[in-house]
């Protein structure tokens, strides 16, 4: 693949994995979504969509507990789809190529989270100094810029030298390095759950959190099924809270009337 195309898809991977559009983050990194710009650049949107749909089936029910990736679907898409289009590979073969690439993305993500912790401390210090501009730079711009080489370079090299180079690189990584990254990545789900509990913060809502965790961990229901349950529970909870507020308002009105007599 040419240097220009490899660099373009490396930049696309960087854009897809950064929180530029936080609400749509998990959508922009999906293979089926990334297949559209990749197909436009490569000049074959239908084939790119077919390959992207095949890759999407791998990650359809995948979840990231605590934000920890089980596999990097964005890197798999940004490398596998262009290579498959260029080599004329069938979607079934492209799926097998995506697996080691996704594992490489997990290592990249763990490295990113490790050095991004420095910017968190920088933002905390800026808050203590009451420097809002510095805090915003530390929490958004510095991590965004610092992630450019970590995101762009691996995708660029993988596209330039092919999937065999990715596999060889993974095999060449010493065991102590991969074990260390795995341990660091294993701590992140606990941190994510702790942050979630802090956000929920109310004792009456904690049972919902525990129920959701138990459903995901033990039922085998995919993400879509869990999301349906979550939406229904949220609607019911909202209705119950609204009914309680109306009842309290009516009770307050009755007390006023009794006090008037």
CSV table of N, CA, C and O in Angstrom, one decimal, residues 126-194:
chain,number,residue,atom,x,y,z
A,126,UNK,N,-4.1,22.0,38.0
A,126,UNK,CA,-4.7,23.2,37.4
A,126,UNK,C,-6.0,23.6,38.2
A,126,UNK,O,-6.2,24.8,38.4
A,127,UNK,N,-6.8,22.6,38.6
A,127,UNK,CA,-8.0,22.9,39.4
A,127,UNK,C,-7.6,23.6,40.7
A,127,UNK,O,-8.2,24.5,41.2
A,128,UNK,N,-6.5,23.0,41.4
A,128,UNK,CA,-6.1,23.6,42.6
A,128,UNK,C,-5.6,25.1,42.4
A,128,UNK,O,-5.8,25.9,43.3
A,129,UNK,N,-5.1,25.3,41.3
A,129,UNK,CA,-4.6,26.7,41.0
A,129,UNK,C,-5.7,27.6,40.4
A,129,UNK,O,-5.5,28.7,40.1
A,130,UNK,N,-6.9,27.0,40.3
A,130,UNK,CA,-8.1,27.7,39.7
A,130,UNK,C,-7.8,28.2,38.3
A,130,UNK,O,-8.2,29.3,37.9
A,131,UNK,N,-7.0,27.4,37.5
A,131,UNK,CA,-6.7,27.8,36.2
A,131,UNK,C,-7.5,26.9,35.2
A,131,UNK,O,-7.1,25.8,34.9
A,132,UNK,N,-8.7,27.4,34.8
A,132,UNK,CA,-9.6,26.6,34.0
A,132,UNK,C,-9.0,26.3,32.6
A,132,UNK,O,-9.2,25.2,32.1
A,133,UNK,N,-8.4,27.3,32.0
A,133,UNK,CA,-7.8,27.1,30.7
A,133,UNK,C,-6.8,26.0,30.7
A,133,UNK,O,-6.7,25.2,29.8
A,134,UNK,N,-5.9,26.0,31.7
A,134,UNK,CA,-4.9,24.9,31.8
A,134,UNK,C,-5.5,23.6,32.0
A,134,UNK,O,-5.1,22.6,31.5
A,135,UNK,N,-6.6,23.6,32.8
A,135,UNK,CA,-7.3,22.3,33.1
A,135,UNK,C,-7.9,21.7,31.8
A,135,UNK,O,-7.8,20.5,31.5
A,136,UNK,N,-8.5,22.6,31.0
A,136,UNK,CA,-9.1,22.1,29.7
A,136,UNK,C,-8.0,21.6,28.7
A,136,UNK,O,-8.2,20.6,28.0
A,137,UNK,N,-6.9,22.3,28.7
A,137,UNK,CA,-5.8,21.8,27.9
A,137,UNK,C,-5.3,20.4,28.3
A,137,UNK,O,-5.0,19.6,27.5
A,138,UNK,N,-5.2,20.3,29.7
A,138,UNK,CA,-4.7,19.0,30.2
A,138,UNK,C,-5.6,17.9,30.0
A,138,UNK,O,-5.2,16.7,29.9
A,139,UNK,N,-6.9,18.2,30.1
A,139,UNK,CA,-7.9,17.1,30.0
A,139,UNK,C,-8.3,16.8,28.6
A,139,UNK,O,-8.9,15.7,28.4
A,140,UNK,N,-8.1,17.6,27.7
A,140,UNK,CA,-8.5,17.4,26.3
A,140,UNK,C,-7.4,17.5,25.2
A,140,UNK,O,-7.1,16.5,24.6
A,141,UNK,N,-6.8,18.7,25.2
A,141,UNK,CA,-5.9,18.9,24.1
A,141,UNK,C,-4.6,18.2,24.2
A,141,UNK,O,-4.1,17.6,23.2
A,142,UNK,N,-4.0,18.1,25.3
A,142,UNK,CA,-2.7,17.4,25.5
A,142,UNK,C,-2.9,15.9,25.2
A,142,UNK,O,-2.1,15.3,24.5
A,143,UNK,N,-3.9,15.2,25.8
A,143,UNK,CA,-4.1,13.8,25.5
A,143,UNK,C,-4.4,13.6,24.0
A,143,UNK,O,-3.9,12.6,23.4
A,144,UNK,N,-5.1,14.5,23.4
A,144,UNK,CA,-5.5,14.4,22.0
A,144,UNK,C,-4.2,14.4,21.1
A,144,UNK,O,-4.0,13.6,20.2
A,145,UNK,N,-3.4,15.4,21.4
A,145,UNK,CA,-2.2,15.6,20.6
A,145,UNK,C,-1.2,14.4,20.9
A,145,UNK,O,-0.5,13.9,20.0
A,146,UNK,N,-1.0,14.1,22.2
A,146,UNK,CA,-0.1,13.0,22.5
A,146,UNK,C,-0.4,11.7,22.0
A,146,UNK,O,0.4,10.8,21.8
A,147,UNK,N,-1.7,11.5,21.6
A,147,UNK,CA,-2.1,10.2,21.1
A,147,UNK,C,-1.9,10.0,19.6
A,147,UNK,O,-2.1,8.9,19.1
A,148,UNK,N,-1.5,11.1,19.0
A,148,UNK,CA,-1.3,11.0,17.5
A,148,UNK,C,-0.2,10.0,17.1
A,148,UNK,O,-0.5,9.1,16.3
A,149,UNK,N,1.0,10.0,17.7
A,149,UNK,CA,2.0,9.0,17.2
A,149,UNK,C,1.6,7.6,17.6
A,149,UNK,O,1.8,6.7,16.9
A,150,UNK,N,0.9,7.5,18.8
A,150,UNK,CA,0.6,6.1,19.3
A,150,UNK,C,-0.5,5.5,18.4
A,150,UNK,O,-0.6,4.3,18.3
A,151,UNK,N,-1.4,6.3,17.9
A,151,UNK,CA,-2.5,5.8,17.1
A,151,UNK,C,-2.1,5.7,15.6
A,151,UNK,O,-2.4,4.7,14.9
A,152,UNK,N,-1.5,6.8,15.1
A,152,UNK,CA,-1.2,6.9,13.6
A,152,UNK,C,-0.1,5.9,13.2
A,152,UNK,O,-0.2,5.2,12.2
A,153,UNK,N,1.0,5.9,14.0
A,153,UNK,CA,2.2,5.2,13.6
A,153,UNK,C,1.9,3.7,13.4
A,153,UNK,O,2.3,3.0,12.4
A,154,UNK,N,1.3,3.0,14.5
A,154,UNK,CA,1.1,1.5,14.3
A,154,UNK,C,0.2,1.2,13.1
A,154,UNK,O,0.5,0.2,12.4
A,155,UNK,N,-0.9,2.0,12.9
A,155,UNK,CA,-1.7,1.7,11.8
A,155,UNK,C,-1.0,1.9,10.5
A,155,UNK,O,-1.2,1.2,9.5
A,156,UNK,N,-0.2,3.0,10.4
A,156,UNK,CA,0.5,3.3,9.2
A,156,UNK,C,1.5,2.2,8.9
A,156,UNK,O,1.6,1.8,7.7
A,157,UNK,N,2.3,1.7,9.9
A,157,UNK,CA,3.3,0.7,9.6
A,157,UNK,C,2.6,-0.6,9.2
A,157,UNK,O,3.1,-1.4,8.4
A,158,UNK,N,1.5,-0.9,9.9
A,158,UNK,CA,0.8,-2.2,9.6
A,158,UNK,C,0.3,-2.2,8.2
A,158,UNK,O,0.3,-3.2,7.5
A,159,UNK,N,-0.3,-1.1,7.7
A,159,UNK,CA,-0.8,-1.0,6.4
A,159,UNK,C,0.4,-1.0,5.3
A,159,UNK,O,0.2,-1.5,4.2
A,160,UNK,N,1.5,-0.4,5.7
A,160,UNK,CA,2.6,-0.3,4.8
A,160,UNK,C,3.3,-1.7,4.6
A,160,UNK,O,3.7,-2.0,3.5
A,161,UNK,N,3.4,-2.5,5.7
A,161,UNK,CA,4.1,-3.7,5.6
A,161,UNK,C,3.2,-5.0,5.7
A,161,UNK,O,3.7,-6.1,5.4
A,162,UNK,N,1.9,-4.8,6.0
A,162,UNK,CA,1.0,-5.9,5.9
A,162,UNK,C,0.7,-6.6,7.2
A,162,UNK,O,1.4,-6.3,8.2
A,163,UNK,N,-0.3,-7.5,7.2
A,163,UNK,CA,-0.7,-8.2,8.5
A,163,UNK,C,0.4,-9.1,9.0
A,163,UNK,O,0.5,-9.2,10.2
A,164,UNK,N,1.2,-9.6,8.2
A,164,UNK,CA,2.3,-10.5,8.7
A,164,UNK,C,3.2,-9.7,9.6
A,164,UNK,O,3.8,-10.3,10.6
A,165,UNK,N,3.4,-8.5,9.3
A,165,UNK,CA,4.3,-7.6,10.2
A,165,UNK,C,3.6,-7.5,11.5
A,165,UNK,O,4.3,-7.4,12.6
A,166,UNK,N,2.3,-7.3,11.6
A,166,UNK,CA,1.6,-7.2,12.8
A,166,UNK,C,1.7,-8.4,13.7
A,166,UNK,O,2.0,-8.4,14.9
A,167,UNK,N,1.6,-9.6,13.0
A,167,UNK,CA,1.7,-10.9,13.8
A,167,UNK,C,3.1,-11.1,14.3
A,167,UNK,O,3.3,-11.5,15.4
A,168,UNK,N,4.1,-10.7,13.4
A,168,UNK,CA,5.5,-10.9,13.9
A,168,UNK,C,5.8,-9.9,15.0
A,168,UNK,O,6.5,-10.3,16.0
A,169,UNK,N,5.2,-8.8,15.0
A,169,UNK,CA,5.4,-7.8,16.1
A,169,UNK,C,4.8,-8.3,17.4
A,169,UNK,O,5.5,-8.3,18.5
A,170,UNK,N,3.6,-8.9,17.4
A,170,UNK,CA,3.0,-9.4,18.6
A,170,UNK,C,3.8,-10.6,19.1
A,170,UNK,O,3.9,-10.7,20.3
A,171,UNK,N,4.3,-11.4,18.2
A,171,UNK,CA,5.1,-12.6,18.7
A,171,UNK,C,6.4,-12.1,19.3
A,171,UNK,O,7.0,-12.9,20.1
A,172,UNK,N,6.9,-11.0,18.9
A,172,UNK,CA,8.2,-10.5,19.3
A,172,UNK,C,8.2,-9.8,20.7
A,172,UNK,O,9.2,-9.6,21.3
A,173,UNK,N,7.0,-9.4,21.1
A,173,UNK,CA,6.9,-8.7,22.4
A,173,UNK,C,7.2,-9.7,23.5
A,173,UNK,O,6.6,-10.8,23.6
A,174,UNK,N,8.1,-9.3,24.4
A,174,UNK,CA,8.4,-10.2,25.5
A,174,UNK,C,7.3,-10.5,26.4
A,174,UNK,O,6.4,-9.6,26.6
A,175,UNK,N,7.3,-11.6,27.1
A,175,UNK,CA,6.2,-12.0,27.9
A,175,UNK,C,6.0,-11.1,29.1
A,175,UNK,O,4.8,-10.8,29.5
A,176,UNK,N,7.1,-10.5,29.7
A,176,UNK,CA,6.9,-9.7,30.8
A,176,UNK,C,6.2,-8.4,30.4
A,176,UNK,O,5.5,-7.8,31.2
A,177,UNK,N,6.4,-7.9,29.2
A,177,UNK,CA,5.7,-6.7,28.8
A,177,UNK,C,4.2,-6.9,28.6
A,177,UNK,O,3.4,-6.1,29.0
A,178,UNK,N,3.9,-8.0,27.9
A,178,UNK,CA,2.5,-8.3,27.7
A,178,UNK,C,1.8,-8.6,29.0
A,178,UNK,O,0.6,-8.2,29.2
A,179,UNK,N,2.5,-9.3,29.9
A,179,UNK,CA,1.9,-9.6,31.3
A,179,UNK,C,1.6,-8.3,32.0
A,179,UNK,O,0.6,-8.2,32.7
A,180,UNK,N,2.6,-7.4,32.0
A,180,UNK,CA,2.5,-6.2,32.7
A,180,UNK,C,1.3,-5.3,32.2
A,180,UNK,O,0.5,-4.8,32.9
A,181,UNK,N,1.2,-5.3,30.8
A,181,UNK,CA,0.0,-4.6,30.3
A,181,UNK,C,-1.3,-5.2,30.6
A,181,UNK,O,-2.3,-4.6,30.8
A,182,UNK,N,-1.3,-6.5,30.6
A,182,UNK,CA,-2.5,-7.3,31.0
A,182,UNK,C,-3.0,-7.0,32.4
A,182,UNK,O,-4.1,-6.8,32.7
A,183,UNK,N,-2.0,-6.9,33.3
A,183,UNK,CA,-2.3,-6.6,34.7
A,183,UNK,C,-2.8,-5.2,34.8
A,183,UNK,O,-3.8,-4.9,35.5
A,184,UNK,N,-2.1,-4.3,34.2
A,184,UNK,CA,-2.6,-2.9,34.2
A,184,UNK,C,-4.0,-2.7,33.6
A,184,UNK,O,-4.8,-2.0,34.1
A,185,UNK,N,-4.2,-3.5,32.5
A,185,UNK,CA,-5.6,-3.4,31.9
A,185,UNK,C,-6.6,-4.1,32.8
A,185,UNK,O,-7.8,-3.6,32.8
A,186,UNK,N,-6.2,-5.1,33.6
A,186,UNK,CA,-7.2,-5.8,34.4
A,186,UNK,C,-7.6,-4.9,35.6
A,186,UNK,O,-8.7,-5.1,36.2
A,187,UNK,N,-6.8,-3.9,36.0
A,187,UNK,CA,-7.2,-3.0,37.1
A,187,UNK,C,-8.2,-1.9,36.6
A,187,UNK,O,-8.9,-1.4,37.4
A,188,UNK,N,-8.2,-1.7,35.3
A,188,UNK,CA,-9.1,-0.6,34.8
A,188,UNK,C,-10.6,-0.9,35.0
A,188,UNK,O,-11.3,0.1,35.2
A,189,UNK,N,-11.0,-2.1,34.8
A,189,UNK,CA,-12.5,-2.3,35.0
A,189,UNK,C,-12.9,-2.0,36.4
A,189,UNK,O,-14.0,-1.4,36.6
A,190,UNK,N,-12.1,-2.4,37.4
A,190,UNK,CA,-12.4,-2.0,38.8
A,190,UNK,C,-12.5,-0.5,39.0
A,190,UNK,O,-13.4,0.0,39.7
A,191,UNK,N,-11.6,0.2,38.4
A,191,UNK,CA,-11.6,1.7,38.4
A,191,UNK,C,-12.9,2.2,37.8
A,191,UNK,O,-13.6,3.1,38.3
A,192,UNK,N,-13.2,1.6,36.6
A,192,UNK,CA,-14.4,2.0,35.9
A,192,UNK,C,-15.7,1.8,36.7
A,192,UNK,O,-16.6,2.7,36.7
A,193,UNK,N,-15.8,0.6,37.3
A,193,UNK,CA,-17.0,0.4,38.2
A,193,UNK,C,-17.0,1.3,39.4
A,193,UNK,O,-18.1,1.8,39.7
A,194,UNK,N,-15.9,1.6,39.9
A,194,UNK,CA,-15.9,2.6,41.1
A,194,UNK,C,-16.4,4.0,40.6
A,194,UNK,O,-17.1,4.6,41.4
